[in-house]
PDB file of C-alpha atoms in Angstrom:
ATOM      1  CA  MET A   1      -7.470  68.144  11.488  1.00  0.00           C
ATOM      2  CA  SER A   2      -6.915  64.493  10.364  1.00  0.00           C
ATOM      3  CA  GLU A   3      -4.765  63.182   8.415  1.00  0.00           C
ATOM      4  CA  GLN A   4      -5.180  60.458   5.232  1.00  0.00           C
ATOM      5  CA  VAL A   5      -3.854  58.897   2.967  1.00  0.00           C
ATOM      6  CA  ALA A   6      -5.377  57.773  -0.190  1.00  0.00           C
ATOM      7  CA  PRO A   7      -3.763  55.475  -2.418  1.00  0.00           C
ATOM      8  CA  PRO A   8      -1.471  56.970  -5.236  1.00  0.00           C
ATOM      9  CA  PRO A   9      -2.846  58.273  -8.990  1.00  0.00           C
ATOM     10  CA  SER A  10      -3.281  54.997 -10.725  1.00  0.00           C
ATOM     11  CA  ALA A  11      -0.367  54.284 -13.078  1.00  0.00           C
ATOM     12  CA  SER A  12       0.269  51.731 -15.665  1.00  0.00           C
ATOM     13  CA  PRO A  13       3.380  49.627 -14.821  1.00  0.00           C
ATOM     14  CA  GLU A  14       5.412  51.062 -18.062  1.00  0.00           C
ATOM     15  CA  GLN A  15       5.331  54.365 -16.478  1.00  0.00           C
ATOM     16  CA  SER A  16       8.455  55.322 -15.194  1.00  0.00           C
ATOM     17  CA  GLN A  17       8.187  56.452 -11.234  1.00  0.00           C
ATOM     18  CA  PRO A  18       9.795  59.930 -10.201  1.00  0.00           C
ATOM     19  CA  ALA A  19      12.583  59.538  -8.061  1.00  0.00           C
ATOM     20  CA  ALA A  20      12.450  59.745  -4.249  1.00  0.00           C
ATOM     21  CA  GLN A  21      11.723  63.036  -2.846  1.00  0.00           C
ATOM     22  CA  PRO A  22      11.790  64.411   0.458  1.00  0.00           C
ATOM     23  CA  GLN A  23       8.650  65.066   1.591  1.00  0.00           C
ATOM     24  CA  PRO A  24       7.863  67.795   4.304  1.00  0.00           C
ATOM     25  CA  ALA A  25       7.588  66.674   7.858  1.00  0.00           C
ATOM     26  CA  GLY A  26       4.726  65.320   8.871  1.00  0.00           C
ATOM     27  CA  GLN A  27       3.620  64.342   5.596  1.00  0.00           C
ATOM     28  CA  PRO A  28       3.188  60.707   4.589  1.00  0.00           C
ATOM     29  CA  VAL A  29       6.084  59.200   2.478  1.00  0.00           C
ATOM     30  CA  GLU A  30       4.635  57.412  -0.657  1.00  0.00           C
ATOM     31  CA  GLN A  31       5.787  54.113  -1.255  1.00  0.00           C
ATOM     32  CA  PRO A  32       6.459  52.970  -5.033  1.00  0.00           C
ATOM     33  CA  PRO A  33       4.059  50.215  -5.859  1.00  0.00           C
ATOM     34  CA  ALA A  34       5.161  46.417  -5.165  1.00  0.00           C
ATOM     35  CA  ALA A  35       6.896  45.000  -8.698  1.00  0.00           C
ATOM     36  CA  PRO A  36       3.998  41.960  -9.477  1.00  0.00           C
ATOM     37  CA  GLN A  37       4.673  38.793  -8.211  1.00  0.00           C
ATOM     38  CA  ALA A  38       2.298  36.861 -10.546  1.00  0.00           C
ATOM     39  CA  GLN A  39       4.659  35.387 -12.851  1.00  0.00           C
ATOM     40  CA  LYS A  40       6.658  33.623 -10.200  1.00  0.00           C
ATOM     41  CA  SER A  41       3.614  32.444  -8.198  1.00  0.00           C
ATOM     42  CA  GLY A  42       1.789  31.462 -10.895  1.00  0.00           C
ATOM     43  CA  GLY A  43       4.018  29.388 -12.300  1.00  0.00           C
ATOM     44  CA  GLY A  44       4.824  27.503  -8.920  1.00  0.00           C
ATOM     45  CA  LYS A  45       1.363  26.685  -7.933  1.00  0.00           C
ATOM     46  CA  LYS A  46       0.504  25.813 -11.955  1.00  0.00           C
ATOM     47  CA  ALA A  47       3.645  23.510 -11.198  1.00  0.00           C
ATOM     48  CA  LEU A  48       2.427  22.124  -7.513  1.00  0.00           C
ATOM     49  CA  GLY A  49      -1.220  21.820  -9.183  1.00  0.00           C
ATOM     50  CA  ILE A  50       0.156  19.275 -11.764  1.00  0.00           C
ATOM     51  CA  VAL A  51       2.145  17.460  -8.680  1.00  0.00           C
ATOM     52  CA  GLY A  52      -1.019  17.101  -7.236  1.00  0.00           C
ATOM     53  CA  ALA A  53      -3.139  16.094  -9.957  1.00  0.00           C
ATOM     54  CA  ILE A  54      -0.479  13.153 -10.361  1.00  0.00           C
ATOM     55  CA  LEU A  55      -0.734  12.062  -6.807  1.00  0.00           C
ATOM     56  CA  VAL A  56      -4.217  12.027  -6.882  1.00  0.00           C
ATOM     57  CA  ALA A  57      -4.057   9.599 -10.161  1.00  0.00           C
ATOM     58  CA  LEU A  58      -1.412   7.300  -8.729  1.00  0.00           C
ATOM     59  CA  VAL A  59      -3.315   6.998  -5.407  1.00  0.00           C
ATOM     60  CA  ILE A  60      -6.491   5.996  -7.283  1.00  0.00           C
ATOM     61  CA  ALA A  61      -4.523   3.698  -9.437  1.00  0.00           C
ATOM     62  CA  GLY A  62      -3.217   1.984  -6.729  1.00  0.00           C
ATOM     63  CA  LEU A  63      -5.840   1.249  -5.041  1.00  0.00           C
ATOM     64  CA  LYS A  64      -7.489   0.336  -8.367  1.00  0.00           C
ATOM     65  CA  PHE A  65      -5.070  -2.359  -9.152  1.00  0.00           C
ATOM     66  CA  GLY A  66      -4.036  -3.346  -5.669  1.00  0.00           C
ATOM     67  CA  VAL A  67      -1.824  -1.430  -4.024  1.00  0.00           C
ATOM     68  CA  ALA A  68      -3.373  -2.415  -0.844  1.00  0.00           C
ATOM     69  CA  SER A  69      -3.366  -6.181  -1.301  1.00  0.00           C
ATOM     70  CA  TYR A  70       0.476  -6.112  -1.942  1.00  0.00           C
ATOM     71  CA  PHE A  71       0.614  -4.305   1.685  1.00  0.00           C
ATOM     72  CA  ASN A  72      -1.456  -7.243   2.844  1.00  0.00           C
ATOM     73  CA  LYS A  73       0.156  -9.642   1.141  1.00  0.00           C
ATOM     74  CA  ASP A  74      -0.500 -13.578   2.015  1.00  0.00           C
ATOM     75  CA  ALA A  75       2.957 -14.138   2.580  1.00  0.00           C
ATOM     76  CA  THR A  76       2.091 -18.293   1.526  1.00  0.00           C
ATOM     77  CA  ALA A  77       0.711 -17.190  -1.655  1.00  0.00           C
ATOM     78  CA  GLU A  78       3.832 -18.242  -4.154  1.00  0.00           C
ATOM     79  CA  ALA A  79       4.746 -21.926  -1.619  1.00  0.00           C
ATOM     80  CA  LYS A  80       5.084 -23.811  -3.767  1.00  0.00           C
ATOM     81  CA  ALA A  81       6.401 -28.037  -3.643  1.00  0.00           C
ATOM     82  CA  GLY A  82       9.678 -28.119  -1.736  1.00  0.00           C
ATOM     83  CA  ASP A  83       8.993 -25.618   0.287  1.00  0.00           C
ATOM     84  CA  CYS A  84       8.535 -25.000   4.071  1.00  0.00           C
ATOM     85  CA  ILE A  85       5.852 -23.087   6.340  1.00  0.00           C
ATOM     86  CA  ALA A  86       6.750 -22.155   9.644  1.00  0.00           C
ATOM     87  CA  GLU A  87       4.883 -23.106  12.980  1.00  0.00           C
ATOM     88  CA  LEU A  88       0.960 -23.208  12.355  1.00  0.00           C
ATOM     89  CA  PRO A  89      -1.493 -23.464  15.053  1.00  0.00           C
ATOM     90  CA  GLU A  90      -2.146 -27.663  16.618  1.00  0.00           C
ATOM     91  CA  VAL A  91      -5.030 -29.197  15.322  1.00  0.00           C
ATOM     92  CA  THR A  92      -6.189 -32.967  15.835  1.00  0.00           C
ATOM     93  CA  GLY A  93      -9.106 -34.694  13.756  1.00  0.00           C
ATOM     94  CA  THR A  94     -10.933 -31.919  11.609  1.00  0.00           C
ATOM     95  CA  GLU A  95     -10.208 -29.483  13.553  1.00  0.00           C
ATOM     96  CA  GLU A  96      -9.714 -26.070  12.033  1.00  0.00           C
ATOM     97  CA  GLU A  97      -8.057 -22.714  12.785  1.00  0.00           C
ATOM     98  CA  GLU A  98      -7.257 -19.274  11.360  1.00  0.00           C
ATOM     99  CA  ALA A  99      -3.146 -19.273  10.497  1.00  0.00           C
ATOM    100  CA  ASN A 100      -2.667 -15.008   9.856  1.00  0.00           C
ATOM    101  CA  ASN A 101       1.245 -15.168  10.689  1.00  0.00           C
ATOM    102  CA  ALA A 102       1.294 -18.237   8.338  1.00  0.00           C
ATOM    103  CA  LYS A 103       5.049 -17.872   6.522  1.00  0.00           C
ATOM    104  CA  VAL A 104       7.559 -19.617   4.250  1.00  0.00           C
ATOM    105  CA  VAL A 105      10.627 -20.165   5.695  1.00  0.00           C
ATOM    106  CA  ASP A 106      13.972 -21.937   4.796  1.00  0.00           C
ATOM    107  CA  CYS A 107      14.029 -25.292   5.173  1.00  0.00           C
ATOM    108  CA  THR A 108      17.413 -24.990   6.907  1.00  0.00           C
ATOM    109  CA  SER A 109      15.397 -22.750   9.528  1.00  0.00           C
ATOM    110  CA  THR A 110      14.322 -23.971  13.105  1.00  0.00           C
ATOM    111  CA  ASP A 111      11.609 -22.285  12.188  1.00  0.00           C
ATOM    112  CA  ALA A 112      10.577 -24.918   9.387  1.00  0.00           C
ATOM    113  CA  ALA A 113       8.078 -26.959  10.724  1.00  0.00           C
ATOM    114  CA  TYR A 114       6.209 -28.552   7.687  1.00  0.00           C
ATOM    115  CA  ASN A 115       6.851 -29.824   4.428  1.00  0.00           C
ATOM    116  CA  VAL A 116       4.759 -28.389   1.547  1.00  0.00           C
ATOM    117  CA  VAL A 117       4.606 -31.918  -0.469  1.00  0.00           C
ATOM    118  CA  GLY A 118       1.400 -30.149  -2.941  1.00  0.00           C
ATOM    119  CA  ARG A 119      -0.457 -27.696  -3.861  1.00  0.00           C
ATOM    120  CA  VAL A 120      -3.253 -27.233  -5.578  1.00  0.00           C
ATOM    121  CA  ASP A 121      -5.117 -24.390  -7.390  1.00  0.00           C
ATOM    122  CA  GLY A 122      -8.485 -23.474  -8.137  1.00  0.00           C
ATOM    123  CA  GLN A 123      -9.840 -25.045  -4.780  1.00  0.00           C
ATOM    124  CA  THR A 124     -13.314 -23.984  -3.468  1.00  0.00           C
ATOM    125  CA  GLU A 125     -13.654 -23.797   0.192  1.00  0.00           C
ATOM    126  CA  ALA A 126     -15.708 -26.858   0.015  1.00  0.00           C
ATOM    127  CA  GLN A 127     -12.987 -28.680  -1.799  1.00  0.00           C
ATOM    128  CA  ALA A 128     -10.643 -27.635   0.194  1.00  0.00           C
ATOM    129  CA  LYS A 129     -12.522 -28.698   3.562  1.00  0.00           C
ATOM    130  CA  ALA A 130     -12.805 -32.262   1.715  1.00  0.00           C
ATOM    131  CA  GLY A 131      -9.518 -32.190   1.639  1.00  0.00           C
ATOM    132  CA  THR A 132      -9.159 -35.161  -0.966  1.00  0.00           C
ATOM    133  CA  ALA A 133      -6.922 -33.002  -3.483  1.00  0.00           C
ATOM    134  CA  CYS A 134      -3.782 -33.373  -1.257  1.00  0.00           C
ATOM    135  CA  GLU A 135      -4.404 -37.712  -0.738  1.00  0.00           C
ATOM    136  CA  GLN A 136      -2.285 -37.748  -4.357  1.00  0.00           C
ATOM    137  CA  TYR A 137       0.733 -35.926  -1.868  1.00  0.00           C
ATOM    138  CA  ILE A 138       0.592 -37.874   1.329  1.00  0.00           C
ATOM    139  CA  LYS A 139       1.473 -41.251   1.603  1.00  0.00           C
ATOM    140  CA  GLU A 140       0.468 -43.874   3.818  1.00  0.00           C
ATOM    141  CA  GLY A 141       1.237 -43.526   7.051  1.00  0.00           C
ATOM    142  CA  GLU A 142       1.856 -40.061   7.421  1.00  0.00           C
ATOM    143  CA  ASP A 143      -0.075 -37.449   9.124  1.00  0.00           C
ATOM    144  CA  GLY A 144      -0.538 -34.804   6.476  1.00  0.00           C
ATOM    145  CA  TYR A 145      -1.958 -30.740   7.085  1.00  0.00           C
ATOM    146  CA  LEU A 146      -3.803 -28.831   4.603  1.00  0.00           C
ATOM    147  CA  PHE A 147      -3.767 -25.263   4.748  1.00  0.00           C
ATOM    148  CA  TYR A 148      -6.006 -22.731   2.520  1.00  0.00           C
ATOM    149  CA  SER A 149      -6.154 -19.101   1.654  1.00  0.00           C
ATOM    150  CA  ILE A 150      -9.244 -18.978   0.243  1.00  0.00           C
ATOM    151  CA  GLU A 151     -12.116 -15.766   0.269  1.00  0.00           C
ATOM    152  CA  PRO A 152     -15.455 -16.703   0.676  1.00  0.00           C
ATOM    153  CA  GLY A 153     -17.333 -17.216  -2.337  1.00  0.00           C
ATOM    154  CA  LYS A 154     -13.874 -17.469  -5.070  1.00  0.00           C
ATOM    155  CA  THR A 155     -11.636 -20.303  -5.531  1.00  0.00           C
ATOM    156  CA  GLY A 156      -7.925 -20.134  -4.074  1.00  0.00           C
ATOM    157  CA  TYR A 157      -5.111 -22.116  -2.936  1.00  0.00           C
ATOM    158  CA  LEU A 158      -4.641 -25.416  -0.922  1.00  0.00           C
ATOM    159  CA  LEU A 159      -0.878 -26.556   0.867  1.00  0.00           C
ATOM    160  CA  CYS A 160      -0.517 -30.200   1.724  1.00  0.00           C
ATOM    161  CA  LEU A 161       2.073 -30.792   4.377  1.00  0.00           C
ATOM    162  CA  THR A 162       3.402 -32.960   6.707  1.00  0.00           C
ATOM    163  CA  LYS A 163       5.265 -32.358   9.582  1.00  0.00           C
ATOM    164  CA  LYS A 164       8.814 -31.500   9.486  1.00  0.00           C
ATOM    165  CA  ALA A 165      11.013 -34.606  10.507  1.00  0.00           C
TER     166      ALA A 165
END
């Protein structure tokens, strides 16, 4: 004959459990039911859910309001007349070069290669390429350089530069 264990008869949690009594040999020992832990873990799960929802909202807001652009920040976006720019690709005549690593540096730095002599905002790419906006900032006889950051189809800024002496 095989032994089988049946679940204990259902009892409400309010009923007191009798003290454990020794069982005859060969009989399974009944374990008292575990105390419910729903209140503990339920509160923790609820708090975790709230924190998760807040994090999701922050990520969505960050993406919507341009946190991603903060990490890809244009290092020359705040440049103004009197600032200096580190070495840029060498160009001659009407050549153009990408300058993805351009940055503003302290003018006393050995990295300072160009002086910003003027800044013009609200330029289209065509206006920037024409270069006429910088004519007022470049003195006669000086070699002038243009640096601009303009997204296609939008407007941006143009920096008028001279080679640092």
